[in-house]
mmCIF file with all atom_site columns, C-alpha atoms and ligand atoms in Angstrom:
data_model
loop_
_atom_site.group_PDB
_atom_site.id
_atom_site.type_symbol
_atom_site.label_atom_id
_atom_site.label_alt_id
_atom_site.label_comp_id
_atom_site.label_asym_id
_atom_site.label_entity_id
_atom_site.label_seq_id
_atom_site.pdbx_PDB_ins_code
_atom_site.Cartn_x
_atom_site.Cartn_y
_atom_site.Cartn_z
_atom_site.occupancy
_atom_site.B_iso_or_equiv
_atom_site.pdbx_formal_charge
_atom_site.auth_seq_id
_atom_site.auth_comp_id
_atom_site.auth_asym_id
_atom_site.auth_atom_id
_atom_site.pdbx_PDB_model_num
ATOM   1   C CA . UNK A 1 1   ? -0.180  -20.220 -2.356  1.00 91.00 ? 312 UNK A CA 1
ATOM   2   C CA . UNK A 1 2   ? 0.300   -17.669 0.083   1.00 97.00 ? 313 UNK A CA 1
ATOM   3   C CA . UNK A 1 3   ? -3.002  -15.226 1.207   1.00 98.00 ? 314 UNK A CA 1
ATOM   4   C CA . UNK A 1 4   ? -1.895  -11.227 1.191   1.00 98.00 ? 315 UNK A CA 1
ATOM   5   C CA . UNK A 1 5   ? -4.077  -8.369  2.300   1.00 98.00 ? 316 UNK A CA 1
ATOM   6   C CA . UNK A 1 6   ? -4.080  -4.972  0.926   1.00 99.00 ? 317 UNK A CA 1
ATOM   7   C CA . UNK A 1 7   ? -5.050  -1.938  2.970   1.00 98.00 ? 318 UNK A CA 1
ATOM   8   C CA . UNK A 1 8   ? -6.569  1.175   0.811   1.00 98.00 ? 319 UNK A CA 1
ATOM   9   C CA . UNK A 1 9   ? -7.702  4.145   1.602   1.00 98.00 ? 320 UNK A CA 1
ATOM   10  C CA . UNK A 1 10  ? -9.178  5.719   -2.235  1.00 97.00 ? 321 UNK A CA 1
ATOM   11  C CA . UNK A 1 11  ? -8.761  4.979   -5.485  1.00 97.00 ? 322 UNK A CA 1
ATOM   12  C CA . UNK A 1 12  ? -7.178  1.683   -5.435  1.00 98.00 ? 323 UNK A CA 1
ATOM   13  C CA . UNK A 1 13  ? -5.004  2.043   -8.882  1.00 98.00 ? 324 UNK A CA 1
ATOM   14  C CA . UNK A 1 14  ? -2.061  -0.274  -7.185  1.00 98.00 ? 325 UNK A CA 1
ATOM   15  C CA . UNK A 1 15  ? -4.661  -2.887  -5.662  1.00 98.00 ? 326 UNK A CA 1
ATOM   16  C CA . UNK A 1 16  ? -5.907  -2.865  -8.796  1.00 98.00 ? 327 UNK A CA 1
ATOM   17  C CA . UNK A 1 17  ? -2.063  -3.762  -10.323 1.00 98.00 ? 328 UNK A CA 1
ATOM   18  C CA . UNK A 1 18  ? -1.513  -6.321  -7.135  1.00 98.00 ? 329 UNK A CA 1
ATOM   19  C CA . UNK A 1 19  ? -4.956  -7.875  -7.932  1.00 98.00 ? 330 UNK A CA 1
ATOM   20  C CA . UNK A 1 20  ? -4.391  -8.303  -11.443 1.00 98.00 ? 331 UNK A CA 1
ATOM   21  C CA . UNK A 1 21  ? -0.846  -9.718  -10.931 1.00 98.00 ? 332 UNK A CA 1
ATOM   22  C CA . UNK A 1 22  ? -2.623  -12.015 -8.266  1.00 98.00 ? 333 UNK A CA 1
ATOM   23  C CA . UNK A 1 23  ? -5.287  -13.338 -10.601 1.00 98.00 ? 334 UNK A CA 1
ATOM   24  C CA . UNK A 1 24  ? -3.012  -13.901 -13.706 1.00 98.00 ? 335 UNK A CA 1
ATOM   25  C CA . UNK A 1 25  ? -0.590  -15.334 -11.943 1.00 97.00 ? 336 UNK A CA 1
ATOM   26  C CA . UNK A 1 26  ? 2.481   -12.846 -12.057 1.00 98.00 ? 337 UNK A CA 1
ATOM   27  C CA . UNK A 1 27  ? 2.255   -12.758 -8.145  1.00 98.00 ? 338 UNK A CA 1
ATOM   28  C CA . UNK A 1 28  ? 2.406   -16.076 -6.400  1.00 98.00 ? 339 UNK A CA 1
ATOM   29  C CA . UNK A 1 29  ? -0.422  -15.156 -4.212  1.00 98.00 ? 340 UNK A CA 1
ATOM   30  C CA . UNK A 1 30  ? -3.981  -14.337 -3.419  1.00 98.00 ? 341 UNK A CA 1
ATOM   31  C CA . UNK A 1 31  ? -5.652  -11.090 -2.179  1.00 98.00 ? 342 UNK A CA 1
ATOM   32  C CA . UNK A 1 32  ? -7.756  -12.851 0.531   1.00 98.00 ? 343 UNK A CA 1
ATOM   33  C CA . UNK A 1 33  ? -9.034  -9.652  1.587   1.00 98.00 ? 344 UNK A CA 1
ATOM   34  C CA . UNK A 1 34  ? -9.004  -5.604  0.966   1.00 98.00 ? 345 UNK A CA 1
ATOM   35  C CA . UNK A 1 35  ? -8.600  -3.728  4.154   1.00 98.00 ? 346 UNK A CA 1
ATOM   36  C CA . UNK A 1 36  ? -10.448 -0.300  3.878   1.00 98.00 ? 347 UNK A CA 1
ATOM   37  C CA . UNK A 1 37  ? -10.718 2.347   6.157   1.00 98.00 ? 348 UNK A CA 1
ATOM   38  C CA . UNK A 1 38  ? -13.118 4.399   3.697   1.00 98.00 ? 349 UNK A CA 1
ATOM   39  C CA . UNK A 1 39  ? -17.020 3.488   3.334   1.00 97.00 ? 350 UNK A CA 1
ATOM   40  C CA . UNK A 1 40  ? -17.313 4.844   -0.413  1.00 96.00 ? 351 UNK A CA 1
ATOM   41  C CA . UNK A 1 41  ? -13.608 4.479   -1.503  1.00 98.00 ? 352 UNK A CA 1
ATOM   42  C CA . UNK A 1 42  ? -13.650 3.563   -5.125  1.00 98.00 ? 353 UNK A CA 1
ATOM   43  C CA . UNK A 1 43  ? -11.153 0.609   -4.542  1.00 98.00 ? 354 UNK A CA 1
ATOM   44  C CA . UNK A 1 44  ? -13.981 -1.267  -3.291  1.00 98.00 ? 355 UNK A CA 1
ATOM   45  C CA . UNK A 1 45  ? -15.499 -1.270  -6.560  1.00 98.00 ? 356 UNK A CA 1
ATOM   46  C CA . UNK A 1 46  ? -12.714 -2.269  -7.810  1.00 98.00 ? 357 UNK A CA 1
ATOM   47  C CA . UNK A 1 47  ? -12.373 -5.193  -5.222  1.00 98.00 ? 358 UNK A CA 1
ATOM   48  C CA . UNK A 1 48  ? -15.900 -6.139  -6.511  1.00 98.00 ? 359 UNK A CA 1
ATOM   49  C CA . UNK A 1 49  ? -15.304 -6.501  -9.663  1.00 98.00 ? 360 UNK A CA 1
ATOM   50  C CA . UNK A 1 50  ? -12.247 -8.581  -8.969  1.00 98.00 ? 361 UNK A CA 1
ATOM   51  C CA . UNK A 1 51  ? -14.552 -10.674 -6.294  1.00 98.00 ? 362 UNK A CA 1
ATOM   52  C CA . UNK A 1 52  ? -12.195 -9.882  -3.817  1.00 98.00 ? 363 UNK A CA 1
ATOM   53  C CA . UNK A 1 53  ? -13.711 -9.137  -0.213  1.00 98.00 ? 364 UNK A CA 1
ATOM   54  C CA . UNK A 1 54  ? -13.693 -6.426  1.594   1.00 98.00 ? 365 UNK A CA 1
ATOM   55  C CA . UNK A 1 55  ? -13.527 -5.314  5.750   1.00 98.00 ? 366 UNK A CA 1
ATOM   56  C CA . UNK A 1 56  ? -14.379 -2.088  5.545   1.00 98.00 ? 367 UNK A CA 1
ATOM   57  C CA . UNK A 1 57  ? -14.610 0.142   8.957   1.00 97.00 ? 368 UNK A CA 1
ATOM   58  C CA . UNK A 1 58  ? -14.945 3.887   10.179  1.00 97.00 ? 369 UNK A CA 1
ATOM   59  C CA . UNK A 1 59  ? -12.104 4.355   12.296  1.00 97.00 ? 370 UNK A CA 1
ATOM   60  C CA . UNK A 1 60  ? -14.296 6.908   14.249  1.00 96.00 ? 371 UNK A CA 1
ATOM   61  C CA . UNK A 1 61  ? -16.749 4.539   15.648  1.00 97.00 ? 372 UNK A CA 1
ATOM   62  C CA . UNK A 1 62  ? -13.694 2.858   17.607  1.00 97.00 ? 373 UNK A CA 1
ATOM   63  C CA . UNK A 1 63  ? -12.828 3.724   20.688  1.00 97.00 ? 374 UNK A CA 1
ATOM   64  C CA . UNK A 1 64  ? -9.086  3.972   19.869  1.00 97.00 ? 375 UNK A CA 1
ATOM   65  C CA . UNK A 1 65  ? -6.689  2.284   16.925  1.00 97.00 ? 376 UNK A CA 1
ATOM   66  C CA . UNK A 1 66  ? -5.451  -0.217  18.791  1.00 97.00 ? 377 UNK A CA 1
ATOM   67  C CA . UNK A 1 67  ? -9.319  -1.251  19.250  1.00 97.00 ? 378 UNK A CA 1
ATOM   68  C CA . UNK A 1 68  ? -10.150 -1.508  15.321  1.00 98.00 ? 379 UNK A CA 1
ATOM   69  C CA . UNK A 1 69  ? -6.762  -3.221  14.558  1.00 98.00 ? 380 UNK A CA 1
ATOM   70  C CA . UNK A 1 70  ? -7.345  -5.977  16.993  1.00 98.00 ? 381 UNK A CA 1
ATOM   71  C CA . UNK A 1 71  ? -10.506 -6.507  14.804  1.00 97.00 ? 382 UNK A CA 1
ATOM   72  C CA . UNK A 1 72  ? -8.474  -6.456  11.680  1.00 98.00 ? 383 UNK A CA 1
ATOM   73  C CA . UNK A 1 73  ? -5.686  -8.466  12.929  1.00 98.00 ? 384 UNK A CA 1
ATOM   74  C CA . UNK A 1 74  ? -8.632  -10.805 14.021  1.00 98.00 ? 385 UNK A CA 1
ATOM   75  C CA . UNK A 1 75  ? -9.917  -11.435 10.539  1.00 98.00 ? 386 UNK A CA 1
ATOM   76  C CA . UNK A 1 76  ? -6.669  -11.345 8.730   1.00 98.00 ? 387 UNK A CA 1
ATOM   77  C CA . UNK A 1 77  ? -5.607  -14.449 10.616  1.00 98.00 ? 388 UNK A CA 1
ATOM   78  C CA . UNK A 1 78  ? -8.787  -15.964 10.593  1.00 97.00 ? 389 UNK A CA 1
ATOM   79  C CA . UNK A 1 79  ? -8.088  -16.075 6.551   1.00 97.00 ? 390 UNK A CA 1
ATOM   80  C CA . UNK A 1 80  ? -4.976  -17.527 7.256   1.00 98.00 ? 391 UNK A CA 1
ATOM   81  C CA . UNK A 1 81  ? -2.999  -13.856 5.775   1.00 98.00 ? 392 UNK A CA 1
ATOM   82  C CA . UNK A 1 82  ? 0.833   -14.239 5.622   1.00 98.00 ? 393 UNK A CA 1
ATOM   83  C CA . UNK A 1 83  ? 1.647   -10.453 4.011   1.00 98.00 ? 394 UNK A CA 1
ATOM   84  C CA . UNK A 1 84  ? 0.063   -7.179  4.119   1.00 98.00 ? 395 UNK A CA 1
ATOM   85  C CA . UNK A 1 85  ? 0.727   -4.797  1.619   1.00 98.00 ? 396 UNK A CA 1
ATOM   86  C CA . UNK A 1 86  ? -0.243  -1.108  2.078   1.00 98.00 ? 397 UNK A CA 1
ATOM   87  C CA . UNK A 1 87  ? -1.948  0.562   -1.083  1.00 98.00 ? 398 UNK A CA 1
ATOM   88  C CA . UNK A 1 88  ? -2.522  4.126   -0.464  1.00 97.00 ? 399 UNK A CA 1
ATOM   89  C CA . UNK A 1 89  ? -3.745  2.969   3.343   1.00 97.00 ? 400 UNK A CA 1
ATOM   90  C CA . UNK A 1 90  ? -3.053  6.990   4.710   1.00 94.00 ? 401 UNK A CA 1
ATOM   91  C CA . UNK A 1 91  ? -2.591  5.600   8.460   1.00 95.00 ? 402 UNK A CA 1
ATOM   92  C CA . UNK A 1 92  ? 0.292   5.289   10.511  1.00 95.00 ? 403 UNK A CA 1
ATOM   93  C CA . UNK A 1 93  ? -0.151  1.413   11.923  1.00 96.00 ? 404 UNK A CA 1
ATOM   94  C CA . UNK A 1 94  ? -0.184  0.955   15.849  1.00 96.00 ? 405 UNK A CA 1
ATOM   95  C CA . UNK A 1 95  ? 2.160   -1.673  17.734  1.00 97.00 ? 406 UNK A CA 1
ATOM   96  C CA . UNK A 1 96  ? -0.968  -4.333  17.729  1.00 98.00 ? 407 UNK A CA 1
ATOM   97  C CA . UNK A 1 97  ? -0.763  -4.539  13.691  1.00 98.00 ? 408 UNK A CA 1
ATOM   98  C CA . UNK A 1 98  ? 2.798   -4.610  13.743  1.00 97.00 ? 409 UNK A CA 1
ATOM   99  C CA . UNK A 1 99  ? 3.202   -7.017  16.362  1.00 98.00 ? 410 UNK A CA 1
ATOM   100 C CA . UNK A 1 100 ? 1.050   -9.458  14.287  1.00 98.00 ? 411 UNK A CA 1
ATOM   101 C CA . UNK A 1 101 ? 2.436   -9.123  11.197  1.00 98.00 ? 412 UNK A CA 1
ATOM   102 C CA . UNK A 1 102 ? 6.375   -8.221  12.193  1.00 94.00 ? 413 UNK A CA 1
ATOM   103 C CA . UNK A 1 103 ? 8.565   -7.958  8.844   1.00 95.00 ? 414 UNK A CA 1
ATOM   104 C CA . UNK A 1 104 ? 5.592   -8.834  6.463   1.00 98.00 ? 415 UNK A CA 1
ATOM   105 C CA . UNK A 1 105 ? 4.108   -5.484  6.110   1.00 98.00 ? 416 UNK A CA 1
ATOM   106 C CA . UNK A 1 106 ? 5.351   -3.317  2.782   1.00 98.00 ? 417 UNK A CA 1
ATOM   107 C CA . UNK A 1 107 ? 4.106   -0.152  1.372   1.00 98.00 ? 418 UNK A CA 1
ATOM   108 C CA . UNK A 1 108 ? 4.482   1.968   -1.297  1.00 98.00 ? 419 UNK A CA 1
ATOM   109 C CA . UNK A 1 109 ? 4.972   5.468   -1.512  1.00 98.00 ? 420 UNK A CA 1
ATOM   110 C CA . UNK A 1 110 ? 5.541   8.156   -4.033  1.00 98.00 ? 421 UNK A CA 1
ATOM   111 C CA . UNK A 1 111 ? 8.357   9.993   -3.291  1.00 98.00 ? 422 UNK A CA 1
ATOM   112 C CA . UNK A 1 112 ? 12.506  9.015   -2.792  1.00 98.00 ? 423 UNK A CA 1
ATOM   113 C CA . UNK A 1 113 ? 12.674  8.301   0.495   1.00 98.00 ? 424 UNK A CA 1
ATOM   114 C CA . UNK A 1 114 ? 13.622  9.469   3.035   1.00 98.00 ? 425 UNK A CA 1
ATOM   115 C CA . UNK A 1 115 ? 12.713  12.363  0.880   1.00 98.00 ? 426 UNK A CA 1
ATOM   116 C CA . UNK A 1 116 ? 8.681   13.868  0.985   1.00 98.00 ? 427 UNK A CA 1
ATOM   117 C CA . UNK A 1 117 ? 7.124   11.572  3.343   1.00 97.00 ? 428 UNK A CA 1
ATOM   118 C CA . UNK A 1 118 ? 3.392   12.554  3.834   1.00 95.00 ? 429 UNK A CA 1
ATOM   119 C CA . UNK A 1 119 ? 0.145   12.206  2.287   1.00 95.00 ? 430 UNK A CA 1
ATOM   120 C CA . UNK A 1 120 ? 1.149   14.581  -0.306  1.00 97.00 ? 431 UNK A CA 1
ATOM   121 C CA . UNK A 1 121 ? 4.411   13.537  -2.012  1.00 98.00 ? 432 UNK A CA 1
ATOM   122 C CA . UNK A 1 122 ? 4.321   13.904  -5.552  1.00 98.00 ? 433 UNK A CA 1
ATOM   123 C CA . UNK A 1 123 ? 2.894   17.481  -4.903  1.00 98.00 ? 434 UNK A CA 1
ATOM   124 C CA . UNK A 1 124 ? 4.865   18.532  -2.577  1.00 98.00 ? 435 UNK A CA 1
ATOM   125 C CA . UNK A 1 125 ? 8.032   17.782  -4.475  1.00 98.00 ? 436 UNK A CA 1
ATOM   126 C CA . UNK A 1 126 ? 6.576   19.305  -7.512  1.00 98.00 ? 437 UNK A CA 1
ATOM   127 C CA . UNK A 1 127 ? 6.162   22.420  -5.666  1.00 98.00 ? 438 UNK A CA 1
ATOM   128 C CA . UNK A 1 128 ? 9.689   21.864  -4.438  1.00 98.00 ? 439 UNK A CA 1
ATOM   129 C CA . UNK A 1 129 ? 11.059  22.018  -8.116  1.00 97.00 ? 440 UNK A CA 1
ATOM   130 C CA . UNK A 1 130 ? 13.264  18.858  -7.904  1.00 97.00 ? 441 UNK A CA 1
ATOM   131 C CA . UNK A 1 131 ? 13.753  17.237  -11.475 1.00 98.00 ? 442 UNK A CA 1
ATOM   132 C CA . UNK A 1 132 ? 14.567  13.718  -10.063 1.00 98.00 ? 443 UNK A CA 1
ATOM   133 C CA . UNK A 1 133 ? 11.310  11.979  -8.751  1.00 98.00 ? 444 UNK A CA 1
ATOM   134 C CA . UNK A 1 134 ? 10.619  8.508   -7.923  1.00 98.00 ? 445 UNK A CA 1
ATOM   135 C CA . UNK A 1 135 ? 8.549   5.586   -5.864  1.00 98.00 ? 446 UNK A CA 1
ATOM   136 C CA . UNK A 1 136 ? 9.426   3.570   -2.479  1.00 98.00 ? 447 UNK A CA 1
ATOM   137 C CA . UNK A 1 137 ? 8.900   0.998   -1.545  1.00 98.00 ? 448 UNK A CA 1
ATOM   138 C CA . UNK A 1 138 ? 9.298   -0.665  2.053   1.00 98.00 ? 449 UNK A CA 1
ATOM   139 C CA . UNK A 1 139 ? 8.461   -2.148  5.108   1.00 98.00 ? 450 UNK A CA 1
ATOM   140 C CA . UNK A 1 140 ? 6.232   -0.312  7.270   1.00 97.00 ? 451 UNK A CA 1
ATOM   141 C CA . UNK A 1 141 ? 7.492   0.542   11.124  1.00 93.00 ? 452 UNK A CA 1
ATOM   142 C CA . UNK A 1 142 ? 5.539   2.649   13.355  1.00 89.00 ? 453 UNK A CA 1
ATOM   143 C CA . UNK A 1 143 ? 6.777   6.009   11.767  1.00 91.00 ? 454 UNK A CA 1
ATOM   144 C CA . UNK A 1 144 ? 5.036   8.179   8.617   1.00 91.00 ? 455 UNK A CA 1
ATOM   145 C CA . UNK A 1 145 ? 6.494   6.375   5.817   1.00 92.00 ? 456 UNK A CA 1
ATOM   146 C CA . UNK A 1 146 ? 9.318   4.710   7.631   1.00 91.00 ? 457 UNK A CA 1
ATOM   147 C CA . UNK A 1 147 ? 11.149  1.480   7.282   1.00 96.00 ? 458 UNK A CA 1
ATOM   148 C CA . UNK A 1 148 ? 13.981  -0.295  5.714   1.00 98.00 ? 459 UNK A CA 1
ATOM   149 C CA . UNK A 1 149 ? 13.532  0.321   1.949   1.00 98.00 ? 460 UNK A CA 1
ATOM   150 C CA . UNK A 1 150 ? 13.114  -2.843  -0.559  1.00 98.00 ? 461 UNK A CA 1
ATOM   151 C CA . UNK A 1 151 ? 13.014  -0.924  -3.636  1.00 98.00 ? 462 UNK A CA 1
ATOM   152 C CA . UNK A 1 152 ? 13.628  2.446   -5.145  1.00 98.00 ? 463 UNK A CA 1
ATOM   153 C CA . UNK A 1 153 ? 12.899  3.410   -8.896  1.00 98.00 ? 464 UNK A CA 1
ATOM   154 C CA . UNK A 1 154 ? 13.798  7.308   -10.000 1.00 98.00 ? 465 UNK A CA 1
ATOM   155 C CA . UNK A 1 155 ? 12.860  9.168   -13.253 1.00 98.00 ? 466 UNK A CA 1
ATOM   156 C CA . UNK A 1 156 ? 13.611  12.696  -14.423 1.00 98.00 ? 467 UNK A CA 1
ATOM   157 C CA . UNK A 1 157 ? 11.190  14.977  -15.006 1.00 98.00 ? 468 UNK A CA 1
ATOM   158 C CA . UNK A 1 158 ? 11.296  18.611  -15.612 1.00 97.00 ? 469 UNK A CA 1
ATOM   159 C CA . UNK A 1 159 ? 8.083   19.613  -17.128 1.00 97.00 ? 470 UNK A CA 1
ATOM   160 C CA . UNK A 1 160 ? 5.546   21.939  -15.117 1.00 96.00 ? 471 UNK A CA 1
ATOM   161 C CA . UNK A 1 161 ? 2.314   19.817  -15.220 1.00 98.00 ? 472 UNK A CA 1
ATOM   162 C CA . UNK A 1 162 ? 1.298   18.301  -12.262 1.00 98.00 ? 473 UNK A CA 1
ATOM   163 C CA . UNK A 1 163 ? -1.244  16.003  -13.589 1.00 98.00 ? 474 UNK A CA 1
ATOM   164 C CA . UNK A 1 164 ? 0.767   14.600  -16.242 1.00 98.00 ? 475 UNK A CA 1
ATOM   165 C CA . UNK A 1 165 ? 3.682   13.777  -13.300 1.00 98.00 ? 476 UNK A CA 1
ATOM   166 C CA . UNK A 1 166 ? 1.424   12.123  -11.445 1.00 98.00 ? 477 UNK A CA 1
ATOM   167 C CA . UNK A 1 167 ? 0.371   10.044  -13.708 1.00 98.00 ? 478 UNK A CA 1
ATOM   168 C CA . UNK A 1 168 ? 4.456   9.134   -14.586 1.00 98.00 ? 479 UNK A CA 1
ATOM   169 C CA . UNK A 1 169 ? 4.838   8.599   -10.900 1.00 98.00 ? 480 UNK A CA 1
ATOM   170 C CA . UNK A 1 170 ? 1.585   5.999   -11.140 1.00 98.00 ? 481 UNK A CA 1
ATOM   171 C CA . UNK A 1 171 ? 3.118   4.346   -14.277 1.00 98.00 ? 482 UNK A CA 1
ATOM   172 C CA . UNK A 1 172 ? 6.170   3.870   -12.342 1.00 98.00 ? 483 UNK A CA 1
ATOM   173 C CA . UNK A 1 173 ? 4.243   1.915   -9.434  1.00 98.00 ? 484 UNK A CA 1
ATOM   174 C CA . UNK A 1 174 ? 2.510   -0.460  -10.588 1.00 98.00 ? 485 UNK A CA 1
ATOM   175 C CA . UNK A 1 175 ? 4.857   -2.477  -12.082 1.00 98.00 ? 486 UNK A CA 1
ATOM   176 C CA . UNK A 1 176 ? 7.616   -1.721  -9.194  1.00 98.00 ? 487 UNK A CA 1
ATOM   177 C CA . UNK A 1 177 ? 4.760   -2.736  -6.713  1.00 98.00 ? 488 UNK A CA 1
ATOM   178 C CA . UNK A 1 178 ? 3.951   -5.968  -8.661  1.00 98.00 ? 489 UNK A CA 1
ATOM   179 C CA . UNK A 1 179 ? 7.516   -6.920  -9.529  1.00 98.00 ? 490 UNK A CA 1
ATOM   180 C CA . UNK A 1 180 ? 8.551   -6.644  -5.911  1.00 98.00 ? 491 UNK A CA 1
ATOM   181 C CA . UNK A 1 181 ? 5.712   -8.365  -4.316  1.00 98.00 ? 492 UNK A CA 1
ATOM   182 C CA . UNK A 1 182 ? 6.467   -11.318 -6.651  1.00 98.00 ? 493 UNK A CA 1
ATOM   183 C CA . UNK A 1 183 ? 9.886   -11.532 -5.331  1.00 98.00 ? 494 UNK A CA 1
ATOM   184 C CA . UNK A 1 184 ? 9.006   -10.720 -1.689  1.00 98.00 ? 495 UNK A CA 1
ATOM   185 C CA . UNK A 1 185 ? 6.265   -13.751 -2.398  1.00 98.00 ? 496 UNK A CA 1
ATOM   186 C CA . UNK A 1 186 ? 9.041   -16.154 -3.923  1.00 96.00 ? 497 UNK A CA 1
ATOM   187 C CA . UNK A 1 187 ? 12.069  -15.194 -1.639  1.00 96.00 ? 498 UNK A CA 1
ATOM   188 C CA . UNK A 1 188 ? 9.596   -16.067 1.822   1.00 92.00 ? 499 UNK A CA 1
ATOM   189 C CA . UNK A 1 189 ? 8.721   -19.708 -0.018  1.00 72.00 ? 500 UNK A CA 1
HETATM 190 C C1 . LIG B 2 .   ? -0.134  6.082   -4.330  1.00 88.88 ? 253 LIG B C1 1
HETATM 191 O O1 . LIG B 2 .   ? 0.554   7.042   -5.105  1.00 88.88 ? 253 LIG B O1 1
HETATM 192 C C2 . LIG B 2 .   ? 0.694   5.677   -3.125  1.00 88.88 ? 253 LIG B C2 1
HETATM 193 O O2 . LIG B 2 .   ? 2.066   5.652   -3.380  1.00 88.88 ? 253 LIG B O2 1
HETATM 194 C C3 . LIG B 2 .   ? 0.336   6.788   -2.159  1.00 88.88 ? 253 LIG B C3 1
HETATM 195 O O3 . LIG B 2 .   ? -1.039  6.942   -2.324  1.00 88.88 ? 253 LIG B O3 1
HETATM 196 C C4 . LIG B 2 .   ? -1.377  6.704   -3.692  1.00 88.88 ? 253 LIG B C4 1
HETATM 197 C C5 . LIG B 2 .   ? -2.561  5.791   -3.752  1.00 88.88 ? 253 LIG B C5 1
HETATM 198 O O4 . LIG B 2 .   ? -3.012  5.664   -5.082  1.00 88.88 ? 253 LIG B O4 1
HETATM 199 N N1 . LIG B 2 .   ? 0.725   6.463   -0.807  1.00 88.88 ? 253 LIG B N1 1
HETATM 200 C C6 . LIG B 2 .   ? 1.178   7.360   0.066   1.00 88.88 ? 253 LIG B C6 1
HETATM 201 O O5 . LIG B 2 .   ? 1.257   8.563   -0.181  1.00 88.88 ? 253 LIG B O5 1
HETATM 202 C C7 . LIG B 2 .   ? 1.604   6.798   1.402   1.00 88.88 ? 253 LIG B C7 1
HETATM 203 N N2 . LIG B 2 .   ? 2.191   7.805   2.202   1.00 88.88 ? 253 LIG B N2 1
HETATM 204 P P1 . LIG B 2 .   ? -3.981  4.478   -5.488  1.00 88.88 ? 253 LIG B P1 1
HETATM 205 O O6 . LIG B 2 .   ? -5.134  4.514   -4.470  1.00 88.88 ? 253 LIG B O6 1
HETATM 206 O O7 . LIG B 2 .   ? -4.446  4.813   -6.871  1.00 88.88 ? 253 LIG B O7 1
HETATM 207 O O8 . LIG B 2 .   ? -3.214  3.193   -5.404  1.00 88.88 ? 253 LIG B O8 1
#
């Protein structure tokens, strides 16, 4: 079975939907480890209660990026991780992660690409007024939400409540992020 890590930055709703996938078996995989560049973030919780370990830093206390993603790319292969998948991780990843994990690191993000990149997608196009919204997903290169796209899914909406379209655009993640892990996970047998 292949080992997967998933960087987070906050909440941790779509680790949550990888981890569960992971455990019951709809993902061929395991989460060997949660990546978090948060002390507090409430997806560690939620990687405790799942028993699912954590490397958690403070990207200030490094002298540069490149210095705490040696570190991370240290650990991740010292648990033997094949696949990184980005879970609301909201930073741009430096050559040294990319050179270790070339082609094997995915993200998701809330928007139609190439469409409201940013930390602020869903509100951003909201305050644009567009009535088509939707959720990327794709592999990460060294650019804000860049990379060839593996998956798109699009939904109308037209109402004028942010809070209830957010929560549409999270019900629209979870299961594109867990269906398309478990083929990324089956097509790299
Ligand atoms: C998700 O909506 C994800 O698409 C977005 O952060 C949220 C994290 O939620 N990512 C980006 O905006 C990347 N640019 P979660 O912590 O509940 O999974």
């Amino acid at each position: 079975m292949k080992k997967i890590a998933v960087f987070a930055s906050g909440n941790g709703s779509n680790f949550e939907a990888l981890a569960a996938a992971c455990a019951d078996g709809r993902i061929d995989a395991r989460i060997a480890l949660l990546v978090c560049d948060k002390p507090g973030a409430y997806v560690l919780q939620r990687a405790d209660r799942f028993g699912i370990p954590a490397f958690v830093f403070r990207p200030k206390e490094y002298a540069s990026k490149a210095d705490y993603e040696r570190q991370i790319v240290e650990r991740l292969q010292a648990e033997g991780v094949e696949w990184i998948f980005l879970a609301g991780y909201m930073r741009i990843l430096s050559e040294v992660m990319l050179e270790a994990y070339r082609d094997r690191i995915v993200n998701i993000h809330p928007s139609l690409l190439p469409a409201f990149k940013g930390a602020h997608a869903i509100a951003d196009a909201f305050a644009y007024g567009v009535k088509v919204y939707g959720v990327t997903i794709h592999y990460v290169n060294g650019e804000l939400d860049g990379g060839k796209i593996i998956a798109q899914r699009a939904f109308d909406y037209t109402g004028d409540d942010l809070d209830e379209l957010e929560a549409k655009v999270h019900a629209v993640e979870h299961p594109l992020y867990v269906e398309t892990a478990a083929r990324l996970m089956k097509e790299s047998r």
